[in-house]
Tab-separated table of N, CA and C in Angstrom:
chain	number	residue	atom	x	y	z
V	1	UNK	N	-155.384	-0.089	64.459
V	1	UNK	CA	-156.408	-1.129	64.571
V	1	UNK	C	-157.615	-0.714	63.758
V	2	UNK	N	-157.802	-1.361	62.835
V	2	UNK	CA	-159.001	-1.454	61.491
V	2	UNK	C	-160.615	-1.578	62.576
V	3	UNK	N	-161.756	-0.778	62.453
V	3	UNK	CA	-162.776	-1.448	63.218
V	3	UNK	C	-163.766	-0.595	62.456
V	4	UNK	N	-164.780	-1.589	62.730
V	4	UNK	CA	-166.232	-0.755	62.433
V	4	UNK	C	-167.240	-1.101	63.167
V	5	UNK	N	-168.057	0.056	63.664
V	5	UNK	CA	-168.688	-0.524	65.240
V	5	UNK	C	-170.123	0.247	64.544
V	6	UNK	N	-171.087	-0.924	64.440
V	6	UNK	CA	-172.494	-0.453	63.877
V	6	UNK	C	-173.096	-0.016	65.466
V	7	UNK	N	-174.419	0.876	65.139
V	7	UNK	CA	-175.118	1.405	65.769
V	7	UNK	C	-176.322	1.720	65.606
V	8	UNK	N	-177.694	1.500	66.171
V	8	UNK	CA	-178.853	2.374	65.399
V	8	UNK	C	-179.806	1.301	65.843
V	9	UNK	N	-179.341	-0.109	65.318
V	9	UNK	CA	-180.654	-1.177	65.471
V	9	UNK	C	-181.483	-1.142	66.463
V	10	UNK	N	-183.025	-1.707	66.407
V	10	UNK	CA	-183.726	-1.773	67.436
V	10	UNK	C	-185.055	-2.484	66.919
V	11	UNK	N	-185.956	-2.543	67.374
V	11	UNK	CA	-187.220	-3.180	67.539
V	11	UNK	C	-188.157	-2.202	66.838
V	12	UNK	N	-189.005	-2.215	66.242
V	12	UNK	CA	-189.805	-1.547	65.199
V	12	UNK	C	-191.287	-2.537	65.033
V	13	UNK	N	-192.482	-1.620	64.691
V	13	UNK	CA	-193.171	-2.322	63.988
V	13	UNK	C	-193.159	-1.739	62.528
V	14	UNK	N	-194.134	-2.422	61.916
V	14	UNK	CA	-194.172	-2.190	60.052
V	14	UNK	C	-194.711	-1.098	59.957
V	15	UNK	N	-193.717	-0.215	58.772
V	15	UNK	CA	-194.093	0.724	58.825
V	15	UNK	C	-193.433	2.062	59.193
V	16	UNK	N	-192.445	1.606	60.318
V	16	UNK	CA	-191.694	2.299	60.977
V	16	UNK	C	-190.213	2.893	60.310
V	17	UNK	N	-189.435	3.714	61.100
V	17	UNK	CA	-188.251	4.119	60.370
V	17	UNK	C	-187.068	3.713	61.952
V	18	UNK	N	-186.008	3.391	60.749
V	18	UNK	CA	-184.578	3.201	61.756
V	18	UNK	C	-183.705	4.025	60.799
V	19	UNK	N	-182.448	4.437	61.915
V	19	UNK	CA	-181.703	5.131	60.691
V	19	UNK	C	-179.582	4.185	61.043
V	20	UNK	N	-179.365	3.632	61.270
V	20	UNK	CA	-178.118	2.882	61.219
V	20	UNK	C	-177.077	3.264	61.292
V	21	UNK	N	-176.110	3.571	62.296
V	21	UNK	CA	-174.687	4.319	62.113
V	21	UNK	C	-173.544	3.115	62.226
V	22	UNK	N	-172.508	3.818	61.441
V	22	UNK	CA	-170.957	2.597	61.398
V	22	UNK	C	-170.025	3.526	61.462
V	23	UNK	N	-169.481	3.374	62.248
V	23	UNK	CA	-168.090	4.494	62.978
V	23	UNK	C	-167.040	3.499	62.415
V	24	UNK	N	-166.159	4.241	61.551
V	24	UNK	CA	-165.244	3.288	61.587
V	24	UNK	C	-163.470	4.224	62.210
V	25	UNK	N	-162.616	3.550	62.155
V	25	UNK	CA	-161.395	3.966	62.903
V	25	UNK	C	-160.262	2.773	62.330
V	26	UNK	N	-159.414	3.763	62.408
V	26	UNK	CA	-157.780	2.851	61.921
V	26	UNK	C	-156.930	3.269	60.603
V	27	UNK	N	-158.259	3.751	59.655
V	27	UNK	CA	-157.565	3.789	58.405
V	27	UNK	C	-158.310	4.627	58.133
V	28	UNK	N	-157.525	4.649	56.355
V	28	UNK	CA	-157.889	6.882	55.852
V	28	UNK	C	-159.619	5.965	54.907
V	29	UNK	N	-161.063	5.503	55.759
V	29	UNK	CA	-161.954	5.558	54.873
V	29	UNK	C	-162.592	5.995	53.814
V	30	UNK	N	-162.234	7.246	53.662
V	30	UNK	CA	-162.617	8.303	52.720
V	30	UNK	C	-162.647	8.175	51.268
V	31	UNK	N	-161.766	7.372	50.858
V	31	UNK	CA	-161.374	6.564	49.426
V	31	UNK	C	-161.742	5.442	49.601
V	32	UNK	N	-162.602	4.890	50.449
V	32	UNK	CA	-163.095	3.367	50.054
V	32	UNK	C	-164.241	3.304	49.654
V	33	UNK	N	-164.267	1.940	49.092
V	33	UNK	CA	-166.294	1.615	48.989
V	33	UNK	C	-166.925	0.886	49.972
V	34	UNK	N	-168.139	1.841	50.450
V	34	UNK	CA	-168.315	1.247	51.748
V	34	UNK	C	-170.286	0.634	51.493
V	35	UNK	N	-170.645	-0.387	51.924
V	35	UNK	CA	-171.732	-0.093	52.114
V	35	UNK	C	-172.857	-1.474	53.568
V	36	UNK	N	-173.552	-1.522	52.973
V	36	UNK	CA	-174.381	-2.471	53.864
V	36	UNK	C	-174.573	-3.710	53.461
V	37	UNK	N	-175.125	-4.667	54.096
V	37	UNK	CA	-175.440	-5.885	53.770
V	37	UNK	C	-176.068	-6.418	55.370
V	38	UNK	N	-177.143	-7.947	55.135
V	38	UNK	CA	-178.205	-7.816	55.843
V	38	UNK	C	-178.141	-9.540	56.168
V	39	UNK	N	-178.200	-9.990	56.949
V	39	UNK	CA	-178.404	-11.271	57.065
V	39	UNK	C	-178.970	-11.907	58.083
V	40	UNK	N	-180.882	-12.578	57.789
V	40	UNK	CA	-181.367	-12.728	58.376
V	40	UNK	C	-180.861	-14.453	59.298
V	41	UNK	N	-181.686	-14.717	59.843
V	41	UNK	CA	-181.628	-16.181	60.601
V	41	UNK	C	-182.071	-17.423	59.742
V	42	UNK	N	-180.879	-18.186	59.531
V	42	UNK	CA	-181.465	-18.992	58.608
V	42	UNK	C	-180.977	-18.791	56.984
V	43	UNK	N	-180.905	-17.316	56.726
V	43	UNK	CA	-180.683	-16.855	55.320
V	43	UNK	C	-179.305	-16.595	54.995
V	44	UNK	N	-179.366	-16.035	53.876
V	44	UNK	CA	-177.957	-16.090	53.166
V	44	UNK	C	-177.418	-14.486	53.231
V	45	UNK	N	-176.584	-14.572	53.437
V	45	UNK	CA	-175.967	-12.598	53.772
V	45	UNK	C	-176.828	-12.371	52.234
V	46	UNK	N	-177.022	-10.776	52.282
V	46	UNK	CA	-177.583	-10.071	51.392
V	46	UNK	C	-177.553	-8.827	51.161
V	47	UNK	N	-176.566	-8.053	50.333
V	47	UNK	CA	-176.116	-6.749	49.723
V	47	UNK	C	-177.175	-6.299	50.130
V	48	UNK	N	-177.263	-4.840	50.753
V	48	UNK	CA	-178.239	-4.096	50.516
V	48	UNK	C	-178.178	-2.802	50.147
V	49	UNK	N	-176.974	-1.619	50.214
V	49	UNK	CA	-176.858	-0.578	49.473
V	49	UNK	C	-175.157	-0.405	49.784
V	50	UNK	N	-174.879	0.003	48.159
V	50	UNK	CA	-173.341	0.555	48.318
V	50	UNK	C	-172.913	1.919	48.293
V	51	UNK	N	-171.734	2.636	48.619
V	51	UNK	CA	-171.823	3.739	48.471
V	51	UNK	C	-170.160	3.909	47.594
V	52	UNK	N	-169.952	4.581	47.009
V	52	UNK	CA	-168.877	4.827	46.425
V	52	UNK	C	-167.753	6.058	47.111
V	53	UNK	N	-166.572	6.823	47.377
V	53	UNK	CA	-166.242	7.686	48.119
V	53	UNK	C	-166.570	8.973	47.451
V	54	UNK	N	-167.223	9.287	46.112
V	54	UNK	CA	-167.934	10.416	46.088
V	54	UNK	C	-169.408	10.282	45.950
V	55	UNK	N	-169.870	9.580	46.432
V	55	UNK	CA	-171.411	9.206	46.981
V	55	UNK	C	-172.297	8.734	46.032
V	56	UNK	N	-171.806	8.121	45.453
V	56	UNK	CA	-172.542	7.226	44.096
V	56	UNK	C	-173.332	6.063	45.019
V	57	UNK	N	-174.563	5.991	44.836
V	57	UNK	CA	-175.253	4.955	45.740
V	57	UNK	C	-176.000	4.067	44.526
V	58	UNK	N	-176.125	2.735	45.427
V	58	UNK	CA	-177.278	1.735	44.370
V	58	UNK	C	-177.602	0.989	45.224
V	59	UNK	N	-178.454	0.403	45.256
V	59	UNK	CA	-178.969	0.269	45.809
V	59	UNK	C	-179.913	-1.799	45.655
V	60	UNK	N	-179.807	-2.992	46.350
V	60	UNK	CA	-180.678	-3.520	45.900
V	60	UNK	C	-182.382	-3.364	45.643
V	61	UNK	N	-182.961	-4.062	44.916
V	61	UNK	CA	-184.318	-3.893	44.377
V	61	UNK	C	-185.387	-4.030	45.697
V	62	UNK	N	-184.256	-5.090	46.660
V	62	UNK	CA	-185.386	-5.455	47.443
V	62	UNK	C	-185.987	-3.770	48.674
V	63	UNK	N	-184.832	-3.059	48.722
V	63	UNK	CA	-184.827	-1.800	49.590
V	63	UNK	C	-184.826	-0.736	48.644
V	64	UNK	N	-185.423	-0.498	47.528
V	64	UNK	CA	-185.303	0.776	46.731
V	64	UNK	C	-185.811	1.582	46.680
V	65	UNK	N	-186.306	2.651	46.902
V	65	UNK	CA	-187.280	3.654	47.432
V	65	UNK	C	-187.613	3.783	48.908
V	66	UNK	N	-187.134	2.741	49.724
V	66	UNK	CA	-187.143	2.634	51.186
V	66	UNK	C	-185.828	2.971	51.932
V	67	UNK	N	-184.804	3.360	51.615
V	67	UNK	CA	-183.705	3.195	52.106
V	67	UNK	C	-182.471	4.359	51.314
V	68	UNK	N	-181.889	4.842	52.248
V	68	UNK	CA	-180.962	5.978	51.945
V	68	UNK	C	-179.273	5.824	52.349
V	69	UNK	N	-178.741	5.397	51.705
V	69	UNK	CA	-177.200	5.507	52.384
V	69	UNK	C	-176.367	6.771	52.071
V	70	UNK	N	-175.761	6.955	53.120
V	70	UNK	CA	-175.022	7.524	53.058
V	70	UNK	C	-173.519	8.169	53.870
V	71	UNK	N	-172.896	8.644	53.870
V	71	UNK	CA	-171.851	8.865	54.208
V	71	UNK	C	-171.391	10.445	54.842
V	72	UNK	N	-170.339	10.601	55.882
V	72	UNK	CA	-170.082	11.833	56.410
V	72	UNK	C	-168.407	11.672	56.494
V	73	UNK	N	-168.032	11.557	55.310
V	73	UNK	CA	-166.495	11.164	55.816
V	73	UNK	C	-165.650	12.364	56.772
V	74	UNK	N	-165.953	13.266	56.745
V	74	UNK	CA	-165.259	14.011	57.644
V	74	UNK	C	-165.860	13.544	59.285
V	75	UNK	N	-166.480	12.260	59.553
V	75	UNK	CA	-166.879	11.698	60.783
V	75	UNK	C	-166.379	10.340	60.865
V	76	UNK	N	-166.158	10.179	59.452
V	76	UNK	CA	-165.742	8.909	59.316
V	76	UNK	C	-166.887	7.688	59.431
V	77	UNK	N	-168.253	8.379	59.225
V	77	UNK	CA	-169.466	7.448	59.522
V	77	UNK	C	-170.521	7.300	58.891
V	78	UNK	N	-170.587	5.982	58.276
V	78	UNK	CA	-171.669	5.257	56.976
V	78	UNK	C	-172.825	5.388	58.014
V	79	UNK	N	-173.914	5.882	56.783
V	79	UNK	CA	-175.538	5.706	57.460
V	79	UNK	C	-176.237	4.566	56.793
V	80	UNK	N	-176.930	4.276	57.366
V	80	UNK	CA	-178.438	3.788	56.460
V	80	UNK	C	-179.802	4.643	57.023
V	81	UNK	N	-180.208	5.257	56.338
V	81	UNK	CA	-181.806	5.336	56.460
V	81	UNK	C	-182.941	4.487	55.951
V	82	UNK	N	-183.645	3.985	57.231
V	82	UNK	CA	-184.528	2.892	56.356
V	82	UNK	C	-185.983	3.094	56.871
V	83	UNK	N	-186.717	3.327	55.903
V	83	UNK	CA	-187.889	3.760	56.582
V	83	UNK	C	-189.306	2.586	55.727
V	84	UNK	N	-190.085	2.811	56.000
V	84	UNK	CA	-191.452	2.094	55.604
V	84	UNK	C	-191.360	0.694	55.936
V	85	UNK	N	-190.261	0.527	56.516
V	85	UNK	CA	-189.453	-1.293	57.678
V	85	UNK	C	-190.968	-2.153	56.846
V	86	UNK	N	-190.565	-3.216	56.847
V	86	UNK	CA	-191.552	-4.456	56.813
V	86	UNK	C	-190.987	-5.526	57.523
V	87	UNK	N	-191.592	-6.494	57.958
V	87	UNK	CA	-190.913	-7.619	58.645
V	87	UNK	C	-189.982	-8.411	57.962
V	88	UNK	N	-189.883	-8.072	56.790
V	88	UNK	CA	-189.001	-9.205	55.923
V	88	UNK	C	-187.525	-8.636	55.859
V	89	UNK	N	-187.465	-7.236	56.350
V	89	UNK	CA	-186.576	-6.715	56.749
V	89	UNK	C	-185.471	-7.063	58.313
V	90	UNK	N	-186.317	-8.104	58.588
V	90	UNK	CA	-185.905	-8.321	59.925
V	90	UNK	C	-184.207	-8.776	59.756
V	91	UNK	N	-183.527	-8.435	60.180
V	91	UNK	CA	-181.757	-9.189	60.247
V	91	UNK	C	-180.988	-8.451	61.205
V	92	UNK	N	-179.543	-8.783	61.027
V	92	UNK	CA	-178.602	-8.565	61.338
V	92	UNK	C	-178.462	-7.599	60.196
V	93	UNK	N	-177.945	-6.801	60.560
V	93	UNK	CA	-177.279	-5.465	59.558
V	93	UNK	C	-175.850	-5.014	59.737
V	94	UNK	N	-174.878	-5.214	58.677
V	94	UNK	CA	-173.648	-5.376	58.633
V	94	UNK	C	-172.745	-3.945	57.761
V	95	UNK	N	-172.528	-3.084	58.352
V	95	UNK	CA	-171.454	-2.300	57.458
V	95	UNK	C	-169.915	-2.984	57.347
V	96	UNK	N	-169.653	-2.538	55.883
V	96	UNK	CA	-168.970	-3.069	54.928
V	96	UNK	C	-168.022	-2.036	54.648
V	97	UNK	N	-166.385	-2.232	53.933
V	97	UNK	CA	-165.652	-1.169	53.518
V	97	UNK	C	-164.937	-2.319	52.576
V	98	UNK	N	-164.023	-1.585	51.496
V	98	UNK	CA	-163.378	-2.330	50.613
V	98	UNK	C	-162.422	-0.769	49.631
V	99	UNK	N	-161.732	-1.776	49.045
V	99	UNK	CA	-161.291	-0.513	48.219
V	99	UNK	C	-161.691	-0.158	47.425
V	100	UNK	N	-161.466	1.340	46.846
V	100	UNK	CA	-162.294	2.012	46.173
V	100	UNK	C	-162.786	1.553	44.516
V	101	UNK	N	-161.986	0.435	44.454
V	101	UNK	CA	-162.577	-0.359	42.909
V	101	UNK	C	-163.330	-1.160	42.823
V	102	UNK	N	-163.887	-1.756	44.327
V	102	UNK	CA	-165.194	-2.269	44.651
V	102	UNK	C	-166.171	-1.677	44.191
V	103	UNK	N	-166.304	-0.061	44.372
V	103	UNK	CA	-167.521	0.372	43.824
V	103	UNK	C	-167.447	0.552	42.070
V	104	UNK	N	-168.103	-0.783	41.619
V	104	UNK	CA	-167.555	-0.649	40.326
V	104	UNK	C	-168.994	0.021	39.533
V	105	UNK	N	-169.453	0.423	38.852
V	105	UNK	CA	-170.484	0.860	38.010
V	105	UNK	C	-171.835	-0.207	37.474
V	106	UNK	N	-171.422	-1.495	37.802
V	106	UNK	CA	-172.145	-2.235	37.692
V	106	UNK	C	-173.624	-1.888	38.501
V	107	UNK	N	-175.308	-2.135	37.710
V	107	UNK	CA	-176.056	-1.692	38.771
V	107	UNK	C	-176.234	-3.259	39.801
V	108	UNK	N	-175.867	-4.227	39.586
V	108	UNK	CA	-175.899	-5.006	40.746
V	108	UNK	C	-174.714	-5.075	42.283
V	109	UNK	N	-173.872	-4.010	42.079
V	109	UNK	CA	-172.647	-4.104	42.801
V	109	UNK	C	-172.847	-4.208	44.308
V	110	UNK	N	-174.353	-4.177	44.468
V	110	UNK	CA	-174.987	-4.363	45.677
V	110	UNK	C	-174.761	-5.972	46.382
V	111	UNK	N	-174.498	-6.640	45.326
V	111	UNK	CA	-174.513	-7.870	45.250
V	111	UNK	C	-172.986	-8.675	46.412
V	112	UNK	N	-172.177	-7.522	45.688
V	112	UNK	CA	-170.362	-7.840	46.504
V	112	UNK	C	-170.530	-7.494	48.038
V	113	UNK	N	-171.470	-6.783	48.162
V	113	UNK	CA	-170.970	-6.401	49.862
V	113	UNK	C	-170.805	-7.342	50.639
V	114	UNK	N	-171.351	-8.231	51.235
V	114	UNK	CA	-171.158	-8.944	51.793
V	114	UNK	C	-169.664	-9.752	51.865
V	115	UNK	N	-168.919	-9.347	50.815
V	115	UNK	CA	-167.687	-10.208	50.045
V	115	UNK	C	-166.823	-8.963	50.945
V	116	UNK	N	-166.681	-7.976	51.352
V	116	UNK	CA	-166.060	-6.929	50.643
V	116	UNK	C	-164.902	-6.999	52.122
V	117	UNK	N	-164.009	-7.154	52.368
V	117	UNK	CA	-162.480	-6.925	52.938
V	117	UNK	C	-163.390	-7.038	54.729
V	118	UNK	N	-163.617	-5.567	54.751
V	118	UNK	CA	-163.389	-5.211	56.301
V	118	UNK	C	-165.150	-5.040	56.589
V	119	UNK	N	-165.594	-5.968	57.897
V	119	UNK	CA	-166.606	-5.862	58.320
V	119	UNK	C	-167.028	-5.760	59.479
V	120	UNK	N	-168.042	-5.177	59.951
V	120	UNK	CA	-168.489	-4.714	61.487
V	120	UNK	C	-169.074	-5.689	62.170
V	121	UNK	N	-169.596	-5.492	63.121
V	121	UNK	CA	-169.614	-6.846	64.495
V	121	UNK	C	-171.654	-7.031	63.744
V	122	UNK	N	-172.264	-5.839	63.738
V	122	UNK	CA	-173.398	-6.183	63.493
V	122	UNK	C	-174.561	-5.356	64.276
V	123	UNK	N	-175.228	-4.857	63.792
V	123	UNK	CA	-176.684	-4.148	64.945
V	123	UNK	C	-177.929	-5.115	64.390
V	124	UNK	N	-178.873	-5.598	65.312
V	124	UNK	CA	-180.150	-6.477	64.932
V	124	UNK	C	-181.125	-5.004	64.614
V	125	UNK	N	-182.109	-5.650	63.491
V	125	UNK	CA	-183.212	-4.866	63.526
V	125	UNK	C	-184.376	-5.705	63.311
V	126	UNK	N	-185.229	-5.696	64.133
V	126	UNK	CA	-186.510	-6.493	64.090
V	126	UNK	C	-187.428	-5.868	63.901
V	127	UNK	N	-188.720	-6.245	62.772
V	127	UNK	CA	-190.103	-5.476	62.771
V	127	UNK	C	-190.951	-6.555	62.776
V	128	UNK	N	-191.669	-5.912	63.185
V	128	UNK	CA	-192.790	-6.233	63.446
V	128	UNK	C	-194.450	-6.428	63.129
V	129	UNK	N	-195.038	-7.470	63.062
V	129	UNK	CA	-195.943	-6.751	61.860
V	129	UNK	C	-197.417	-6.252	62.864
């Protein structure tokens, strides 16, 4: 059974830091491309950092210098670090997996996550201003 069970979200004001966990289970993750994507109320899902299976990250423009992904495959568990939060950050936050030719070299590849095969139930993060 394929799953990915996010973790981490919570209530914040601006300014603040969250850090995001995705456990996943079922299959060998380690060779996939895994990353995040964000979708507020009202809005349109939205890539927000990918990771490649030897840790090639990119990241969209809108989280760049704010935000860290990354990976522990011997846990089998995608992070996000997101710190300096603003309210526009407010969503649903979604880890993502796909196969490993998803992470293609393109610098927008931030763009596919939301597209990408296998996805998690969701953690909210709200800030606050």
């Amino acid at each position: 059974h394929v799953e990915l069970v996010e973790s981490g979200g919570g209530s914040v004001q601006a300014g603040g830091s969250l850090t995001l966990s995705c456990v996943t289970s079922g299959y060998a993750w380690s060779e996939y491309c895994m990353g995040w994507f964000r979708q507020a109320t009202g809005q349109e899902r939205e890539g927000v950092a990918v990771i490649s299976s030897d840790g090639r990250t990119i990241y969209a423009d809108s989280v760049k210098g704010r935000v860290t992904v990354s990976r522990d495959n011997a846990k089998n568990t995608l992070y996000l670090q997101m710190n300096s939060l603003k309210p526009e950050d407010t969503a649903m936050y979604y880890c993502a997996a796909d196969r490993p030719m998803s992470c293609s070299r393109r610098s927008d590849v931030w763009q596919d996550v939301p597209d990408f095969g296998y996805q998690g139930q969701g953690t909210q993060v709200t800030v606050s201003s």
